[in-house]
XYZ file of C-alpha atoms in Angstrom:
333
model
C -174.213 162.187 49.957
C -177.897 160.236 49.625
C -175.918 157.063 50.804
C -175.138 158.889 53.809
C -177.093 158.120 56.589
C -180.523 160.836 57.568
C -178.962 161.128 61.578
C -175.988 161.248 59.817
C -176.414 163.973 57.504
C -177.970 166.059 59.893
C -175.141 165.751 62.642
C -173.098 166.741 59.485
C -175.460 169.702 59.210
C -176.019 170.996 62.186
C -171.873 170.949 62.765
C -171.688 173.892 60.027
C -174.831 175.750 60.455
C -173.012 176.140 64.066
C -169.267 177.474 62.800
C -171.776 179.428 60.314
C -173.014 180.995 63.100
C -170.343 181.196 65.135
C -167.847 183.084 62.939
C -170.974 184.987 62.818
C -170.782 186.117 65.564
C -166.834 186.556 65.541
C -167.459 188.999 62.583
C -169.643 190.815 64.608
C -167.506 191.114 67.591
C -164.386 192.257 65.475
C -166.532 195.622 63.618
C -167.850 195.601 67.240
C -164.157 195.886 68.490
C -163.240 198.469 65.216
C -165.728 201.329 66.180
C -165.087 201.330 69.377
C -168.170 199.374 70.680
C -168.977 197.941 74.349
C -170.058 194.008 72.529
C -172.171 191.253 73.388
C -169.946 190.801 76.506
C -170.619 187.082 75.774
C -167.786 183.887 75.956
C -166.975 185.451 72.188
C -166.794 188.453 73.114
C -164.614 188.298 74.875
C -162.448 184.983 73.518
C -162.641 187.828 70.409
C -161.314 191.287 73.598
C -158.672 188.654 74.007
C -157.239 188.313 71.719
C -157.433 191.975 69.715
C -155.650 193.204 73.407
C -152.278 189.886 73.140
C -150.777 190.025 69.937
C -147.662 191.134 71.326
C -147.836 189.805 75.064
C -144.644 188.985 76.656
C -144.798 186.626 78.612
C -141.523 187.449 80.982
C -137.157 187.988 80.849
C -136.293 186.063 77.769
C -139.457 184.330 77.217
C -141.189 184.123 73.915
C -144.061 186.464 73.106
C -146.889 184.874 73.699
C -148.927 184.040 70.333
C -153.485 184.993 69.834
C -155.428 182.648 69.419
C -156.342 181.581 65.726
C -160.092 181.978 65.013
C -159.949 177.969 65.104
C -159.107 177.906 67.797
C -161.127 180.362 69.563
C -164.313 177.693 67.270
C -162.684 175.273 68.897
C -163.421 176.827 73.123
C -166.493 178.184 72.458
C -167.390 174.023 70.910
C -166.798 172.926 73.414
C -167.512 175.404 75.569
C -171.001 174.589 74.455
C -170.874 170.972 74.583
C -169.915 171.114 78.084
C -172.325 172.862 79.094
C -175.437 171.739 78.158
C -175.630 168.012 78.215
C -173.565 167.941 81.323
C -175.906 170.410 82.673
C -178.633 168.796 80.726
C -177.837 165.556 81.597
C -177.407 166.556 85.517
C -180.592 168.628 86.146
C -183.098 166.048 84.609
C -181.176 163.837 87.314
C -181.769 166.057 89.591
C -185.760 166.263 89.149
C -186.508 162.354 88.618
C -185.097 162.958 92.598
C -187.139 164.891 93.440
C -189.637 163.703 92.037
C -189.112 160.512 94.071
C -188.348 161.728 96.759
C -191.057 164.029 97.832
C -190.225 165.044 101.547
C -187.409 167.109 99.358
C -189.483 169.024 97.922
C -191.265 170.104 101.225
C -187.428 169.813 102.313
C -185.813 172.983 99.425
C -190.123 174.247 98.717
C -189.718 175.666 102.874
C -186.508 176.996 102.456
C -187.616 179.234 99.138
C -190.230 180.432 100.713
C -188.737 181.442 103.968
C -186.198 183.153 101.410
C -188.325 184.343 98.857
C -191.269 185.538 99.451
C -191.514 187.965 96.887
C -193.148 185.886 93.451
C -191.828 188.845 92.079
C -188.786 187.016 90.565
C -187.209 190.431 88.988
C -186.799 190.944 92.440
C -184.992 188.978 93.303
C -181.157 189.333 94.377
C -177.993 186.907 93.525
C -175.997 188.616 95.864
C -178.429 188.219 99.316
C -179.903 185.034 97.383
C -177.628 182.664 96.789
C -175.892 182.139 99.210
C -179.050 181.563 101.493
C -180.637 178.787 99.227
C -178.327 175.746 100.518
C -180.644 173.261 100.176
C -181.358 174.291 96.930
C -177.991 173.933 96.152
C -177.628 170.642 98.417
C -179.914 168.533 95.886
C -177.373 169.803 93.083
C -174.628 168.693 94.881
C -175.588 165.235 96.082
C -176.827 164.500 92.209
C -173.720 164.393 90.914
C -172.210 163.232 93.592
C -174.627 160.621 93.064
C -174.856 160.755 89.038
C -171.933 162.504 88.034
C -172.202 162.477 84.143
C -168.322 162.178 83.733
C -166.057 158.785 85.475
C -163.146 160.228 85.898
C -161.250 163.643 85.364
C -158.159 163.267 83.816
C -154.664 164.252 85.139
C -151.502 165.067 83.539
C -148.146 165.265 85.507
C -146.244 166.181 82.450
C -142.588 167.196 82.283
C -142.005 166.620 86.048
C -143.182 163.551 88.211
C -145.414 163.780 91.419
C -145.556 162.631 94.934
C -148.869 160.769 95.660
C -149.838 160.412 99.737
C -151.957 157.125 100.655
C -152.030 155.719 104.134
C -148.733 155.484 105.031
C -147.480 154.427 101.795
C -145.226 157.304 99.209
C -146.575 156.334 95.785
C -144.087 158.490 92.869
C -146.033 158.925 89.490
C -143.536 159.509 86.514
C -143.605 161.569 84.057
C -145.780 162.069 81.157
C -148.507 159.796 82.422
C -152.399 160.001 82.999
C -153.867 159.707 86.417
C -157.799 158.805 86.102
C -158.930 158.333 89.586
C -162.389 156.873 89.281
C -164.969 160.423 90.601
C -167.727 157.667 91.518
C -166.253 155.814 93.643
C -164.895 158.031 95.699
C -167.358 160.263 95.379
C -169.654 156.812 96.875
C -167.003 155.640 99.459
C -168.568 155.460 103.380
C -165.206 156.401 104.861
C -166.223 159.891 103.154
C -169.683 158.950 103.257
C -170.823 157.022 105.678
C -173.819 153.726 104.942
C -175.515 155.189 103.934
C -173.135 156.601 100.698
C -175.182 154.991 97.788
C -178.497 156.281 98.951
C -179.181 160.666 97.848
C -179.972 162.016 100.583
C -179.766 166.222 100.206
C -179.839 166.539 103.315
C -176.263 165.115 103.810
C -174.362 167.880 103.001
C -176.806 170.831 105.577
C -174.532 171.277 109.383
C -176.964 173.284 111.184
C -177.240 176.563 113.975
C -179.762 176.726 116.891
C -180.053 179.872 115.727
C -182.435 181.203 113.393
C -182.265 183.885 110.294
C -184.337 186.168 109.480
C -186.188 186.590 106.828
C -185.352 188.075 103.405
C -185.961 191.755 104.558
C -187.676 192.245 100.178
C -190.918 190.423 102.652
C -193.996 191.879 100.655
C -196.576 193.022 103.338
C -199.183 191.152 100.982
C -200.657 188.309 102.937
C -200.112 185.756 99.855
C -196.838 186.280 99.857
C -195.601 185.286 103.261
C -194.151 182.291 103.837
C -196.551 180.157 105.939
C -197.173 179.591 109.550
C -194.872 177.362 110.030
C -192.710 178.545 107.852
C -191.849 181.122 110.097
C -188.332 180.462 111.283
C -185.410 177.706 110.141
C -181.977 177.125 111.560
C -178.801 178.534 110.607
C -177.290 176.380 108.060
C -174.132 175.738 105.659
C -172.909 173.436 103.690
C -170.835 170.899 104.461
C -167.016 171.276 103.217
C -165.711 167.695 102.363
C -162.153 166.668 103.344
C -160.085 168.207 100.049
C -159.661 165.318 97.655
C -162.745 163.694 97.722
C -165.448 165.133 96.121
C -165.345 166.408 92.880
C -167.850 166.554 90.120
C -165.735 169.873 88.393
C -162.829 168.327 89.011
C -160.352 170.249 90.891
C -157.329 172.352 91.547
C -156.461 175.630 89.825
C -157.805 173.259 86.528
C -161.341 172.921 87.895
C -165.129 173.609 86.050
C -165.065 176.831 84.399
C -168.186 176.363 84.448
C -168.873 175.706 88.095
C -169.759 178.369 89.534
C -172.349 178.708 86.648
C -173.584 175.409 86.587
C -175.009 176.252 90.272
C -176.324 179.513 90.496
C -178.728 178.368 86.774
C -179.469 175.170 89.098
C -180.940 177.614 92.689
C -182.520 179.684 90.110
C -184.614 177.291 88.314
C -185.271 175.333 91.729
C -186.649 177.969 93.475
C -188.834 179.126 90.730
C -190.446 175.573 89.722
C -190.309 174.839 93.696
C -191.114 177.011 95.123
C -195.239 177.410 94.389
C -195.468 174.033 92.769
C -194.318 169.963 92.583
C -193.536 167.924 90.422
C -194.616 164.486 90.006
C -194.836 161.419 88.381
C -197.453 160.697 85.973
C -199.534 157.585 86.704
C -199.865 154.629 84.612
C -203.391 152.833 83.948
C -202.445 150.141 86.143
C -200.810 152.588 89.061
C -204.936 154.420 88.880
C -205.872 151.473 89.964
C -204.968 151.087 93.416
C -205.832 153.872 94.678
C -203.161 155.395 96.977
C -200.447 152.863 96.778
C -200.558 153.965 93.129
C -198.829 157.002 93.406
C -195.984 155.238 96.419
C -194.960 153.034 92.736
C -194.675 155.385 90.329
C -192.200 156.855 93.094
C -189.839 153.725 93.241
C -190.605 153.155 89.460
C -188.499 157.243 88.719
C -186.264 156.376 91.613
C -185.427 153.048 89.670
C -185.465 155.374 86.734
C -182.723 157.439 87.702
C -180.923 154.421 89.141
C -180.945 152.430 84.962
C -178.012 154.563 84.345
C -175.427 154.246 81.150
C -172.468 155.373 79.538
C -173.282 156.768 76.894
C -171.469 159.204 75.769
C -171.983 160.545 78.722
C -173.667 158.917 82.277
C -177.422 159.296 82.176
C -180.359 157.616 82.501
C -181.202 154.732 79.714
C -185.088 155.079 79.298
C -185.983 159.227 81.256
C -188.428 158.941 78.272
C -190.551 156.351 79.943
C -190.640 158.724 83.236
C -193.309 161.360 81.807
C -193.876 164.476 85.757
C -196.726 167.468 86.144
C -195.820 169.610 87.942
C -198.890 170.608 90.633
C -199.899 174.039 92.681
C -199.367 173.595 96.137
């Protein structure tokens, strides 16, 4: 339809192309199942194979057989996973990187950890089981970013057919059936009672609890001195993540129906930031007027980045209003 705006036409084309691509994947997976092949082991593969294995699953005595997902339901699940996992992750990653640019001391802090536990430049040798649990500072940057700048303002909960009780201080409240409750996530994540007087400040170190016994660096440390940590990084304290009081931190929701992509997002961030910040530093690109004031120019630029991070607005999700107004570049340490 020529009278439809071009941007809307692009949205329509994208939806049709996405559906066709997903249907092709579903057909390929069904073909693999019929031919006894292992399949692609992707989200589409898991959904299709679950349907094939659930044709007559019985939930329990006296209950009806569970109906397998239809093709439309599979497509709906895939769309939600793609949308929820793409935009939220992209917004959070951008906000976190911009925050690192605004606070260079935090970059140094996580670089120290990365170089201590990952002395080998070859990321193909990094092992999830040995590495991810140690990079607590890297994960703390993500946790602090979604504490202050979560793309979601609330995570609705539903009482369904049964009433629920809620204890608030010395009162017990009764929430009636069929009621939607939407906790104010930003208010919860910045309440001084739980996060201290600096609850509005981006400070990833709040997540780190240290002990006095230094750990040993990675046992896979290479003998090449060019890939060893610097002398001042020969030890760091044993560190553990803060465990917030239950119910005070819910960026991935909480309970049995929390976000299924939580762990994936955390591992993805830690892997990405470890690769980026190990040997490089993110700095703002100075504006012409900032270049004229010598050493104060970089400070002004970082203040500009900080203001950009704090200037957020709700579109489809909560995000920076004008991230394109700030440019960054990566320089070698």
